[in-house]
XYZ file of N, CA, C and O in Angstrom:
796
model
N -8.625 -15.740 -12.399
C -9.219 -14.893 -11.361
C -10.250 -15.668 -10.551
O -11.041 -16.541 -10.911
N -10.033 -15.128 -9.386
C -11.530 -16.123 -8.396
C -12.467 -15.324 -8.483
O -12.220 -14.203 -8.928
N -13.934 -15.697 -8.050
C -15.030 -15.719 -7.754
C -14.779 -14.724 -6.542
O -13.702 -14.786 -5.950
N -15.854 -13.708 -6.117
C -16.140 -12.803 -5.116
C -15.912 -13.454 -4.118
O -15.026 -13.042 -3.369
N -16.500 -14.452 -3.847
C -16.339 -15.360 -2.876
C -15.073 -16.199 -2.366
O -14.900 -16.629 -1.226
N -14.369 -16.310 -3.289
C -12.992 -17.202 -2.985
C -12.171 -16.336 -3.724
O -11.961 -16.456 -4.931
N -11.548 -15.165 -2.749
C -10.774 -13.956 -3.479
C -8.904 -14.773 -3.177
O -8.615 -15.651 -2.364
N -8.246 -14.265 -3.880
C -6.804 -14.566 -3.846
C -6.138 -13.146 -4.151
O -6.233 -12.580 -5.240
N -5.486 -12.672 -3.096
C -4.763 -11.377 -2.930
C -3.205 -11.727 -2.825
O -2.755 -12.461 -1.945
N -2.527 -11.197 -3.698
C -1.353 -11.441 -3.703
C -0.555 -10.379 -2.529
O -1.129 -9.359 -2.149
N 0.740 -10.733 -2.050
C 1.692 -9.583 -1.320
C 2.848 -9.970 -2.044
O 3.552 -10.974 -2.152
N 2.774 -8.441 -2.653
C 4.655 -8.774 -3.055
C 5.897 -8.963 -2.528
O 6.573 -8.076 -2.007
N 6.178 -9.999 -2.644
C 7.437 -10.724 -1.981
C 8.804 -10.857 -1.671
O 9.453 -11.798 -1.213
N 9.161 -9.501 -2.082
C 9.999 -8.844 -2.815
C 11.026 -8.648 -1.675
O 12.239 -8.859 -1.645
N 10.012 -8.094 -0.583
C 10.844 -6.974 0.566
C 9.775 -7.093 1.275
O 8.681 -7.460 0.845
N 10.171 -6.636 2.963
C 9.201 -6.285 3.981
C 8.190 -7.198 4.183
O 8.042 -8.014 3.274
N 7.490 -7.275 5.087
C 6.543 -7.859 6.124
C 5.609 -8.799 5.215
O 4.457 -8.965 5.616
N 5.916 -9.282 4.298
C 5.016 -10.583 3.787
C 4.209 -11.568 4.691
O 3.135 -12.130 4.477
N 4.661 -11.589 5.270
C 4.075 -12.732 6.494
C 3.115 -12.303 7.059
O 2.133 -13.027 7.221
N 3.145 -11.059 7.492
C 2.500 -10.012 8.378
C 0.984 -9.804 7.567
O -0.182 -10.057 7.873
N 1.510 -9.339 6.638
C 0.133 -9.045 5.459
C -0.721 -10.069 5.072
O -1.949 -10.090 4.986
N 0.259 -11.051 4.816
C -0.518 -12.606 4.239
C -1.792 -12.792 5.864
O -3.020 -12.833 5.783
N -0.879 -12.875 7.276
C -1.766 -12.992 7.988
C -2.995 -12.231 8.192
O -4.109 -12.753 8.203
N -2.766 -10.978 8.354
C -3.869 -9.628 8.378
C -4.863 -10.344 7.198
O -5.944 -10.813 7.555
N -4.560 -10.388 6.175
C -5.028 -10.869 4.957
C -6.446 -12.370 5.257
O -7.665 -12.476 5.118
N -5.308 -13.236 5.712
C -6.419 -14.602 5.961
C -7.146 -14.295 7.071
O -7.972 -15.147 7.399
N -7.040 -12.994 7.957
C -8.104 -13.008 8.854
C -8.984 -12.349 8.362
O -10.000 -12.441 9.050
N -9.131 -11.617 7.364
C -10.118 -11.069 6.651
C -11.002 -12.211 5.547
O -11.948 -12.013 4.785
N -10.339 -13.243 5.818
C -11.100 -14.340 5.258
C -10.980 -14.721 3.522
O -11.810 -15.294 2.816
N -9.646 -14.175 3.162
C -9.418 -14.320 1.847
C -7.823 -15.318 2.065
O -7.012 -15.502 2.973
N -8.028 -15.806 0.521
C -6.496 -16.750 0.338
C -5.481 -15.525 -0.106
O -5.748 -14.383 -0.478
N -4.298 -16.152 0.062
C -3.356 -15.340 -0.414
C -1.996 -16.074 -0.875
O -1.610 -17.136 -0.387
N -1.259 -15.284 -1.987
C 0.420 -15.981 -2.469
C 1.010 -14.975 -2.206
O 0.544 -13.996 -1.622
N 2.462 -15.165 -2.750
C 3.755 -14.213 -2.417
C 3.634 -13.871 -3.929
O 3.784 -14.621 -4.894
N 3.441 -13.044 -3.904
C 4.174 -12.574 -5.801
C 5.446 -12.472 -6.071
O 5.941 -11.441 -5.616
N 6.280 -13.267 -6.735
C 7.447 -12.993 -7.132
C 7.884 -13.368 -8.707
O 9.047 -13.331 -9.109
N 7.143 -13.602 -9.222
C 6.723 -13.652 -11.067
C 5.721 -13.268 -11.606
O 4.651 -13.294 -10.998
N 5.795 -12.915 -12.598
C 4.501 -12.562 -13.055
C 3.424 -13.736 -13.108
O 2.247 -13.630 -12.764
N 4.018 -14.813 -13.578
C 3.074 -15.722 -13.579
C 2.190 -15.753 -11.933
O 1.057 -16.232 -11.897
N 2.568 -15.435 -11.197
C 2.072 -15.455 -9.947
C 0.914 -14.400 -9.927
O -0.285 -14.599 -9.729
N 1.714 -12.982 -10.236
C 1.097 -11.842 -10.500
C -0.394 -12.328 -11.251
O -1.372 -11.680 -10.877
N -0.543 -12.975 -11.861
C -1.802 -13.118 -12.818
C -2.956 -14.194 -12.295
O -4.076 -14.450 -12.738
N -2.093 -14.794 -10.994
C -3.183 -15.470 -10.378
C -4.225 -14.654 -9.229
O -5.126 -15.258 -8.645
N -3.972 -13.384 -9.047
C -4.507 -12.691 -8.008
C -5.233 -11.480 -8.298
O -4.850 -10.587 -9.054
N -6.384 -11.515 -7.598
C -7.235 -10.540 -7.665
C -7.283 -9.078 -7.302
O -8.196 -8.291 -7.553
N -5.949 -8.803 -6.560
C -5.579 -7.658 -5.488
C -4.165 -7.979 -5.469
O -3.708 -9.044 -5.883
N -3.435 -6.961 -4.942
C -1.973 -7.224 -4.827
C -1.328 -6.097 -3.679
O -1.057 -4.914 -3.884
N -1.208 -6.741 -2.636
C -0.399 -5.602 -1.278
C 0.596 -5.602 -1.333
O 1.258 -6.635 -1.233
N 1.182 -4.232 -1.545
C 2.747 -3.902 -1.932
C 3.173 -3.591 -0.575
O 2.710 -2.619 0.022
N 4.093 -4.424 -0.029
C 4.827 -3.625 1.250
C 5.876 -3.022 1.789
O 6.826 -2.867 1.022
N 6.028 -2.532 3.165
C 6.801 -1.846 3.419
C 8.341 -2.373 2.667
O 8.606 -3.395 2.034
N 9.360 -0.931 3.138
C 10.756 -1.920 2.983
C 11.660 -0.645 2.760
O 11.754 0.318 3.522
N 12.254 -0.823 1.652
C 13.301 0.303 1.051
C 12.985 0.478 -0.490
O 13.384 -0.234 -1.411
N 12.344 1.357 -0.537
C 11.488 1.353 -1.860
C 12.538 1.722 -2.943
O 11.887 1.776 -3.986
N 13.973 2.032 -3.248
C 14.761 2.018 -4.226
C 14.962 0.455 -4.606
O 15.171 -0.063 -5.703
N 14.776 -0.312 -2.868
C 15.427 -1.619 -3.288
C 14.287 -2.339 -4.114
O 14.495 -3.027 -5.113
N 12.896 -2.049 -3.481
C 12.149 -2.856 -4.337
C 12.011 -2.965 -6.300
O 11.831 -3.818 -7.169
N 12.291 -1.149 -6.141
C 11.997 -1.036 -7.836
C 13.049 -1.341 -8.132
O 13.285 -0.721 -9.168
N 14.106 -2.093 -7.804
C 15.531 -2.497 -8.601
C 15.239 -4.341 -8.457
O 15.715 -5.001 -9.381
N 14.393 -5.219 -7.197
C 14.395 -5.855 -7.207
C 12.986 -6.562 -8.196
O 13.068 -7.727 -8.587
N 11.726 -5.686 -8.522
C 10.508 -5.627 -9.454
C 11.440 -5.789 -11.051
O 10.864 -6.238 -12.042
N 12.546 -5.465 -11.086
C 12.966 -5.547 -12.569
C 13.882 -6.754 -12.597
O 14.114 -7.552 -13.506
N 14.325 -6.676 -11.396
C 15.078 -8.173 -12.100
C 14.178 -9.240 -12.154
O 14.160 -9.979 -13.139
N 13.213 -9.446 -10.928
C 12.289 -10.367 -10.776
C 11.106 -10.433 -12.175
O 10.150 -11.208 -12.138
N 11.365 -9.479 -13.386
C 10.672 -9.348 -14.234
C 9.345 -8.513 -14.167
O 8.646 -8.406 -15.174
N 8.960 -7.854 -12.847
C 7.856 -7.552 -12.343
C 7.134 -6.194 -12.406
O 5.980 -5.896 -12.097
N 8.388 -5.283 -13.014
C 8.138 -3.813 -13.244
C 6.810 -3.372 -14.066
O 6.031 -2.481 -13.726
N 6.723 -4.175 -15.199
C 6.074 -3.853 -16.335
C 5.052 -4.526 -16.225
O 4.006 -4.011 -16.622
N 5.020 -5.763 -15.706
C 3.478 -6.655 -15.470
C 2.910 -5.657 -14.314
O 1.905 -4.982 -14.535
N 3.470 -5.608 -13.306
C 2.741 -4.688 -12.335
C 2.109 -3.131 -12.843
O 0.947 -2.778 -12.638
N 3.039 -2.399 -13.465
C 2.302 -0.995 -14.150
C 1.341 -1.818 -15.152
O 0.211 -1.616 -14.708
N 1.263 -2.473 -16.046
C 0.332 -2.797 -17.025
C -1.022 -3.480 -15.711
O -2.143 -2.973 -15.748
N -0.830 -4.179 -15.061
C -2.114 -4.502 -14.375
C -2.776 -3.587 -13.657
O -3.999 -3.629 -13.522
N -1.994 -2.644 -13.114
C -2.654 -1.767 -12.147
C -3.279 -0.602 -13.407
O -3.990 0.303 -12.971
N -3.064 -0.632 -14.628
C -3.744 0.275 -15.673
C -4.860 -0.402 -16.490
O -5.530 0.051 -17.418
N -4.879 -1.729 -15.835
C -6.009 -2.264 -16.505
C -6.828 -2.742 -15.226
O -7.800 -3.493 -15.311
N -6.349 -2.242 -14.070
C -7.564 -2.188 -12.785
C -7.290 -3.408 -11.933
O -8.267 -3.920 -11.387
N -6.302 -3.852 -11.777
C -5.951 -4.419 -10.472
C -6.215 -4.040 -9.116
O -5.275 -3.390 -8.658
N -7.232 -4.227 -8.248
C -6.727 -3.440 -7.059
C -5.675 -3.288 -6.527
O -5.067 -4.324 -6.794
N -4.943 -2.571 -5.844
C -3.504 -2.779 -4.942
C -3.443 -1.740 -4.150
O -3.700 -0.625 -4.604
N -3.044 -1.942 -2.635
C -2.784 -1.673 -1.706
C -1.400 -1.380 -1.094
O -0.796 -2.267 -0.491
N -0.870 -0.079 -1.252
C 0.557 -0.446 -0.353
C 0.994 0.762 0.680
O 0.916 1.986 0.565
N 1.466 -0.047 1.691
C 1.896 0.465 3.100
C 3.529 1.215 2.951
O 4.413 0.666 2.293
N 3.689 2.231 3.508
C 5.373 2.537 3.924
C 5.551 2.788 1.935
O 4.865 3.267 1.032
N 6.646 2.248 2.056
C 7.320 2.024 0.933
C 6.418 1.569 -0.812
O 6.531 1.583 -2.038
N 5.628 1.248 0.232
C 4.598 0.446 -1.345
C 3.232 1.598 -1.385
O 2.245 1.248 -2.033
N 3.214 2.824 -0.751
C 2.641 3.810 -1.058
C 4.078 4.949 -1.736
O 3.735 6.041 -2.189
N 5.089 4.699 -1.739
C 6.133 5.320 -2.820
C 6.217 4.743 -4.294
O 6.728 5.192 -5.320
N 5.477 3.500 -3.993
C 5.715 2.382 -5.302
C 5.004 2.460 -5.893
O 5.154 2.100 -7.061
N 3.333 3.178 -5.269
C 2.071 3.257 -5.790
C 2.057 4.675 -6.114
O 1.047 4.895 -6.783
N 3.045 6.209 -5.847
C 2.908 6.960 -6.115
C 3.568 7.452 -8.133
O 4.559 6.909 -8.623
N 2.751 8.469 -8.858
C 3.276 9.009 -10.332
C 4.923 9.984 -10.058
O 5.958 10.179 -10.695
N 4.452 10.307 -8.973
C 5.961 11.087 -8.795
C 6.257 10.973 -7.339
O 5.380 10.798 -6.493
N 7.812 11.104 -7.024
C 8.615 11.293 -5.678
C 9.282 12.516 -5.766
O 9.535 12.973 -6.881
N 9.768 13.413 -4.233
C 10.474 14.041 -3.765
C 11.208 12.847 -2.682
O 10.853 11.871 -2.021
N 12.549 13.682 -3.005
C 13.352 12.971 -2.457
C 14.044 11.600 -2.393
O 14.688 11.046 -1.503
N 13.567 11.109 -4.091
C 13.811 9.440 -4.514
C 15.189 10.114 -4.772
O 15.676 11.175 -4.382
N 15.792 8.779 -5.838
C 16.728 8.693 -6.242
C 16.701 9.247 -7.849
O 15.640 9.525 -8.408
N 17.757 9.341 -8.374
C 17.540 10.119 -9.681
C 16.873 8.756 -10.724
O 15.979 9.092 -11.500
N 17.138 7.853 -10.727
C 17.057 6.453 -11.291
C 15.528 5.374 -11.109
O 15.011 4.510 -11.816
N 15.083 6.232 -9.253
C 14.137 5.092 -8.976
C 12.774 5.032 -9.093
O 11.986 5.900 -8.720
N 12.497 3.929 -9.650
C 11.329 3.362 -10.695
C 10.042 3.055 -9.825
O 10.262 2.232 -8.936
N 8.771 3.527 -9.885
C 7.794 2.988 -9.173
C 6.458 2.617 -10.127
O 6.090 3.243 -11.121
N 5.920 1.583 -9.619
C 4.961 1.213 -9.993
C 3.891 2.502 -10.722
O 3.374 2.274 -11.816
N 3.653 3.750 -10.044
C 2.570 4.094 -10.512
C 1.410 3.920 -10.471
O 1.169 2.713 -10.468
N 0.249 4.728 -10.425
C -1.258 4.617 -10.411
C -1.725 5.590 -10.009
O -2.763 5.926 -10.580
N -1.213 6.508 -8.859
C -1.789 7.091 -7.660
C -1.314 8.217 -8.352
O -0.109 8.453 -8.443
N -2.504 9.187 -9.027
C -1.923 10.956 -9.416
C -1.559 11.716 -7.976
O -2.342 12.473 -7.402
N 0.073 11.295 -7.393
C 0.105 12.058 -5.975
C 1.625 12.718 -5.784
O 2.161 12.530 -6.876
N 2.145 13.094 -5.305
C 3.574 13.152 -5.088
C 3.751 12.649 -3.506
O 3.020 12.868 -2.541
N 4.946 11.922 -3.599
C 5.151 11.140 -2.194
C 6.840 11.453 -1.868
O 7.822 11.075 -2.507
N 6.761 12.268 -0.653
C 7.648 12.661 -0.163
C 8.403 11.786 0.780
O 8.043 11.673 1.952
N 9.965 10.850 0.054
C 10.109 9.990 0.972
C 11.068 10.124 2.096
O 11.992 10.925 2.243
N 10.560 8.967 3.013
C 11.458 9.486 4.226
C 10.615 10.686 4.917
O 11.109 11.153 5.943
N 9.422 11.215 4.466
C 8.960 12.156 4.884
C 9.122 12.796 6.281
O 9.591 13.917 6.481
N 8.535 11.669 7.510
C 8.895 11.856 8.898
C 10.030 11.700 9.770
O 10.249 11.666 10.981
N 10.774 11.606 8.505
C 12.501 11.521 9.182
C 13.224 9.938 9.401
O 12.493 8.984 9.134
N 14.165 9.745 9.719
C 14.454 8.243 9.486
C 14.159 7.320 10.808
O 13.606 7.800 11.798
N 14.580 5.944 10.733
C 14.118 4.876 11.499
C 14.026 5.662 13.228
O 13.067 5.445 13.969
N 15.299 6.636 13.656
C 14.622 6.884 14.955
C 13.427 8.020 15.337
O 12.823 8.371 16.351
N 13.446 8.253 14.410
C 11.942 9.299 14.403
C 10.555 8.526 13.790
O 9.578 9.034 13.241
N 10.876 6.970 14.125
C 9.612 6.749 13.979
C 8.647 6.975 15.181
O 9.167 7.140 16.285
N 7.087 7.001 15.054
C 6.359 7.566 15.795
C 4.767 6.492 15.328
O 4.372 6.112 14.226
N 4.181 6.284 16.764
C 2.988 5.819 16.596
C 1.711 7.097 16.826
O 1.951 8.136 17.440
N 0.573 6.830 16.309
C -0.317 8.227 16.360
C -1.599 7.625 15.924
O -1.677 6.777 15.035
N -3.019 8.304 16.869
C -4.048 7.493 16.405
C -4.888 8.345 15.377
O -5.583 9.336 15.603
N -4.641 7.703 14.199
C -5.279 8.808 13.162
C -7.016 8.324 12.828
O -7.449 7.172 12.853
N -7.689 9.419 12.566
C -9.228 9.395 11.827
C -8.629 8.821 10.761
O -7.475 8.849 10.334
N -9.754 8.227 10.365
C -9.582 7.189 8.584
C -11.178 7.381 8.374
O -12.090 6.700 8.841
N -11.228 8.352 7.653
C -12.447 8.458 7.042
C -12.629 8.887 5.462
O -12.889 9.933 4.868
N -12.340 7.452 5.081
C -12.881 7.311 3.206
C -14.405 7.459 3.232
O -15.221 6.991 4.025
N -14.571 8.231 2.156
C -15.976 8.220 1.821
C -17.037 7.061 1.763
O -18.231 6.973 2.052
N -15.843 5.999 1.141
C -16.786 4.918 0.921
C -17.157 4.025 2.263
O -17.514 2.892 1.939
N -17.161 4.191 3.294
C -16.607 3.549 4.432
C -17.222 4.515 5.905
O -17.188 5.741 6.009
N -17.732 3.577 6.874
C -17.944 4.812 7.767
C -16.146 5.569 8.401
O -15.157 4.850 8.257
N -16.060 6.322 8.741
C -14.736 6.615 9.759
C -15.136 6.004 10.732
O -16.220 5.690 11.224
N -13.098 5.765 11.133
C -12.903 5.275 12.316
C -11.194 5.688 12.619
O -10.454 6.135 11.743
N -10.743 5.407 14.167
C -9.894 5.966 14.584
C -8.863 4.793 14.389
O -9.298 3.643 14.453
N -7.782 4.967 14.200
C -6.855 3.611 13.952
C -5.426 4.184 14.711
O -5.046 5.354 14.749
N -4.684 2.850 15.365
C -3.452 3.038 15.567
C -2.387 2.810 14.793
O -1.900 1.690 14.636
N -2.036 3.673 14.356
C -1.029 3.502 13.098
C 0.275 3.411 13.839
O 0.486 3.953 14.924
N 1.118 2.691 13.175
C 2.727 3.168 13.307
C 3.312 3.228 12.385
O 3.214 2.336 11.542
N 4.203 4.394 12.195
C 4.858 5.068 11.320
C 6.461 4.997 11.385
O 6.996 5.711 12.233
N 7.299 4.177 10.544
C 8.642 3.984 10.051
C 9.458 4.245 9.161
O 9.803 3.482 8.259
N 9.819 5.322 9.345
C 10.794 5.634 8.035
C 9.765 6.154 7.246
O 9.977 6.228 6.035
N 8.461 6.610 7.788
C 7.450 7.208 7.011
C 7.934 8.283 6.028
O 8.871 9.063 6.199
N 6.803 8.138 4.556
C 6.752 8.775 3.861
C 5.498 9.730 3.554
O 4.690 8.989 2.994
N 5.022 10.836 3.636
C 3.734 11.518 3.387
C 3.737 12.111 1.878
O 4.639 12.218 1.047
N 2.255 12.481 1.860
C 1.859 12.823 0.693
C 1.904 14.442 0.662
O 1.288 15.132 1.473
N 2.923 15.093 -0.653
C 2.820 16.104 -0.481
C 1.659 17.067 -1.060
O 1.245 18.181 -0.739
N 1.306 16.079 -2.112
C 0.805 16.597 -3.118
C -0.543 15.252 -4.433
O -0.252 14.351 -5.219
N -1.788 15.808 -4.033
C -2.993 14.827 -4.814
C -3.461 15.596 -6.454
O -3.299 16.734 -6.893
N -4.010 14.513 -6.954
C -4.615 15.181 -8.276
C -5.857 15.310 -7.677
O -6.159 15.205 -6.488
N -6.696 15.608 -8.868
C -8.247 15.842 -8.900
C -8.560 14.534 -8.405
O -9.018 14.705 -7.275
N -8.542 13.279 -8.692
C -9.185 12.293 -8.804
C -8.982 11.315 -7.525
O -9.593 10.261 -7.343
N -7.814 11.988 -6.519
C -7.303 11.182 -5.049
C -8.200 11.885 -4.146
O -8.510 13.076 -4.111
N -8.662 10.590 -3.197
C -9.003 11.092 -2.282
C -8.567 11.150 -0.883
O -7.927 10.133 -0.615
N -8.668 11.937 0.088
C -7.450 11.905 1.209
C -8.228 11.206 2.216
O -9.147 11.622 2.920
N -7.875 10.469 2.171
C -8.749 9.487 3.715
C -8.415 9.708 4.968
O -9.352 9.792 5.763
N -6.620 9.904 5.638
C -6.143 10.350 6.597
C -5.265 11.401 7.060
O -4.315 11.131 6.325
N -4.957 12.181 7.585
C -4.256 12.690 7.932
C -3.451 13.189 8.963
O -4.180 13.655 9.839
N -1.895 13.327 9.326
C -1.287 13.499 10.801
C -1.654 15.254 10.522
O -1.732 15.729 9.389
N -1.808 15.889 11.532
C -1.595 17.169 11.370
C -1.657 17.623 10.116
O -2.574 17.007 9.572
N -1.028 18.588 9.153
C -1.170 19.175 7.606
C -0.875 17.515 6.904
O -1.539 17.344 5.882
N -0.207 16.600 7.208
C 0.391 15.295 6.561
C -0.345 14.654 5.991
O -1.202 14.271 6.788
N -0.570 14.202 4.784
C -1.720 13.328 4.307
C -0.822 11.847 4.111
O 0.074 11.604 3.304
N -1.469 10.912 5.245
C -0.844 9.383 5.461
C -1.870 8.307 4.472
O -1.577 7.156 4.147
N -2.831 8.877 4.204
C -4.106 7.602 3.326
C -4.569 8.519 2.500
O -5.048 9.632 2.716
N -4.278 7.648 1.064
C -5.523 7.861 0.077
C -6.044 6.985 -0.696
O -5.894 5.775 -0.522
N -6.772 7.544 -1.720
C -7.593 6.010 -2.610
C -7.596 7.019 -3.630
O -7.753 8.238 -3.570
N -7.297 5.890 -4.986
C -7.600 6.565 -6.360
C -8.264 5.419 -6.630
O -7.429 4.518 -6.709
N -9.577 4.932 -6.846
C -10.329 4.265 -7.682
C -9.969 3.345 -6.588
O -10.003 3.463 -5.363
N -9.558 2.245 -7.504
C -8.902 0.653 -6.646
C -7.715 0.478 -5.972
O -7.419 -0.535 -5.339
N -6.962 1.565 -6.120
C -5.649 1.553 -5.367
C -5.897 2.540 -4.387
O -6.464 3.609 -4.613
N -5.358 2.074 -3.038
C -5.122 2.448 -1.781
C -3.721 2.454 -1.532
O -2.911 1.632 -1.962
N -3.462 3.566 -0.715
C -2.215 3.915 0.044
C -2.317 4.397 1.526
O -3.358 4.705 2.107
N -1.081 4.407 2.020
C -0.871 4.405 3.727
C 0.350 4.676 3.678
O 1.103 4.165 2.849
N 0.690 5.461 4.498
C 2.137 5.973 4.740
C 2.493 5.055 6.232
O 3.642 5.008 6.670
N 1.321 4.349 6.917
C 1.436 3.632 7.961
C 1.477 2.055 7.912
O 1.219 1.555 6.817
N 1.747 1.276 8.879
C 1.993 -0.063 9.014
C 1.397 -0.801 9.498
O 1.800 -1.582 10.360
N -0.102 -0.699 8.898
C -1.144 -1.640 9.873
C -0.955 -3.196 9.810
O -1.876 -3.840 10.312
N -0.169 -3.726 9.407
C -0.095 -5.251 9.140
C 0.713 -5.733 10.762
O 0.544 -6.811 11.331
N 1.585 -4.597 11.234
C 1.763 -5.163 12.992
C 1.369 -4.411 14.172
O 1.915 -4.216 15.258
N 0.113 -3.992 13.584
C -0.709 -3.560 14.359
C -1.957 -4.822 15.397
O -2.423 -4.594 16.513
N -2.142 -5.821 14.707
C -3.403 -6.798 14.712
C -4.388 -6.355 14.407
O -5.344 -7.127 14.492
N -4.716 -4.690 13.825
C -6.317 -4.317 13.465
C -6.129 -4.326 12.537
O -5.336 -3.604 11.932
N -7.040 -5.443 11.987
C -7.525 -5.757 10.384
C -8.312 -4.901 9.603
O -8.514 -5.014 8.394
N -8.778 -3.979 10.409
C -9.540 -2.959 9.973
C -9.452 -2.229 7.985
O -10.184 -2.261 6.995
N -8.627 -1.885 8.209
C -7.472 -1.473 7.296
C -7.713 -2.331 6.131
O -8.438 -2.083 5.168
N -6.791 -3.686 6.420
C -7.178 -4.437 5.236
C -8.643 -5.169 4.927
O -8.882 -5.886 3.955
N -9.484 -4.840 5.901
C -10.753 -5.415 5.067
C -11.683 -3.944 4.457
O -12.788 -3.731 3.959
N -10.561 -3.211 4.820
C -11.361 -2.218 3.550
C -10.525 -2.668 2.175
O -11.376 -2.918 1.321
N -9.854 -2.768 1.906
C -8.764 -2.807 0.767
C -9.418 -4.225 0.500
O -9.230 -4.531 -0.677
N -10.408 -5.583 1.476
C -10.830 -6.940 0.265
C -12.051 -6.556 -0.234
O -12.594 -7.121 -1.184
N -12.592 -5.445 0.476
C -13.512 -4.594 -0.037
C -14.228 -4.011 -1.225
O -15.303 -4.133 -1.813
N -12.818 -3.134 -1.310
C -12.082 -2.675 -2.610
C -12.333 -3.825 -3.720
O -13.211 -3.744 -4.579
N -11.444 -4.894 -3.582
C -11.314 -6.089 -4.420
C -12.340 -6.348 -4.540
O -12.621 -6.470 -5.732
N -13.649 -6.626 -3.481
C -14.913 -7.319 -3.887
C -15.535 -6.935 -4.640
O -15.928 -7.620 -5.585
N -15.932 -5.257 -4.400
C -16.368 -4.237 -5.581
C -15.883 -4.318 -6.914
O -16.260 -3.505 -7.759
């Protein structure tokens, strides 16, 4: 593990916008790898799960060996962050998964996928983002193949929302987004989440 100061945030490498994140990432002034082993997994202080096709990821987390290192770290307090698909990966239960498909876990939430309808009903929208821990602020999100939150425990907190839709929350160290700030260029977003990690 690094020092506060010289943080290393992993993006899982799996699927979706790696590049995108890694960049968002080094402009927030932290290093970053691709996770695609565990051994990788254990070099990083934080871990951004991203967008994609979230059946494909939890089928590609098991072959890559990654299913079980990832739930065991995020229960022993990993931070992790995930956008689109990697807020399905970060959710305890789904509507509308597959009968079979496997997610990471952490987040007491239900995540309704596909929520906003498929790739041509995606939609951009400028949502309030106001976590407690954090002043609010207004962000341009874009939303793909979005998934919303139908449903929080006691312990989530709702940071954003479209209309009734809850797109952001935080349980402890894990953060979620039903949006795609990594091709947005506002880093905003992720320097709350090295934040997170610094704490």
């Amino acid at each position: 593990m690094s020092t506060s100061r010289n943080l290393t945030i992993g993006v899982l490498a799996l699927q979706g916008d790696v590049r995108e994140h890694r960049a968002m990432l080094e402009e927030c002034g932290v290093s970053t790898i691709g996770v695609r082993r565990p051994a990788e997994l254990a070099q990083v202080d934080g871990l951004v799960i991203p967008g994609g096709e979230s059946t494909t990821i939890g089928k590609l987390a098991g072959i890559f060996g990654l299913l079980e290192p990832i739930r065991a770290a995020l229960r022993d307090g990993l931070p992790a962050y995930g956008t689109c698909a990697g807020m399905i990966m970060l959710a305890d239960a789904i509507e509308g998964g597959t009968a079979d498909q496997e997610t990471f876990g952490g987040i007491d939430m239900v995540v309704r996928r596909n929520g906003f309808g498929r790739q041509v009903d995606s939609f951009e929208a400028v949502v309030e983002f106001e976590p407690t821990w954090h002043d609010h602020f207004d962000y341009p999100a874009t939303f793909i193949r979005a998934p919303y939150v139908e449903k929080v425990g006691d312990g989530v907190e709702i940071a954003a929302t479209v209309g009734d839709r809850i797109v952001a929350v935080r349980q402890g160290r894990l953060l979620a987004t039903s949006f795609h700030p990594e091709i947005t260029g506002d880093t905003r977003i992720h320097e709350l989440f090295v934040e997170l990690v610094r704490s």
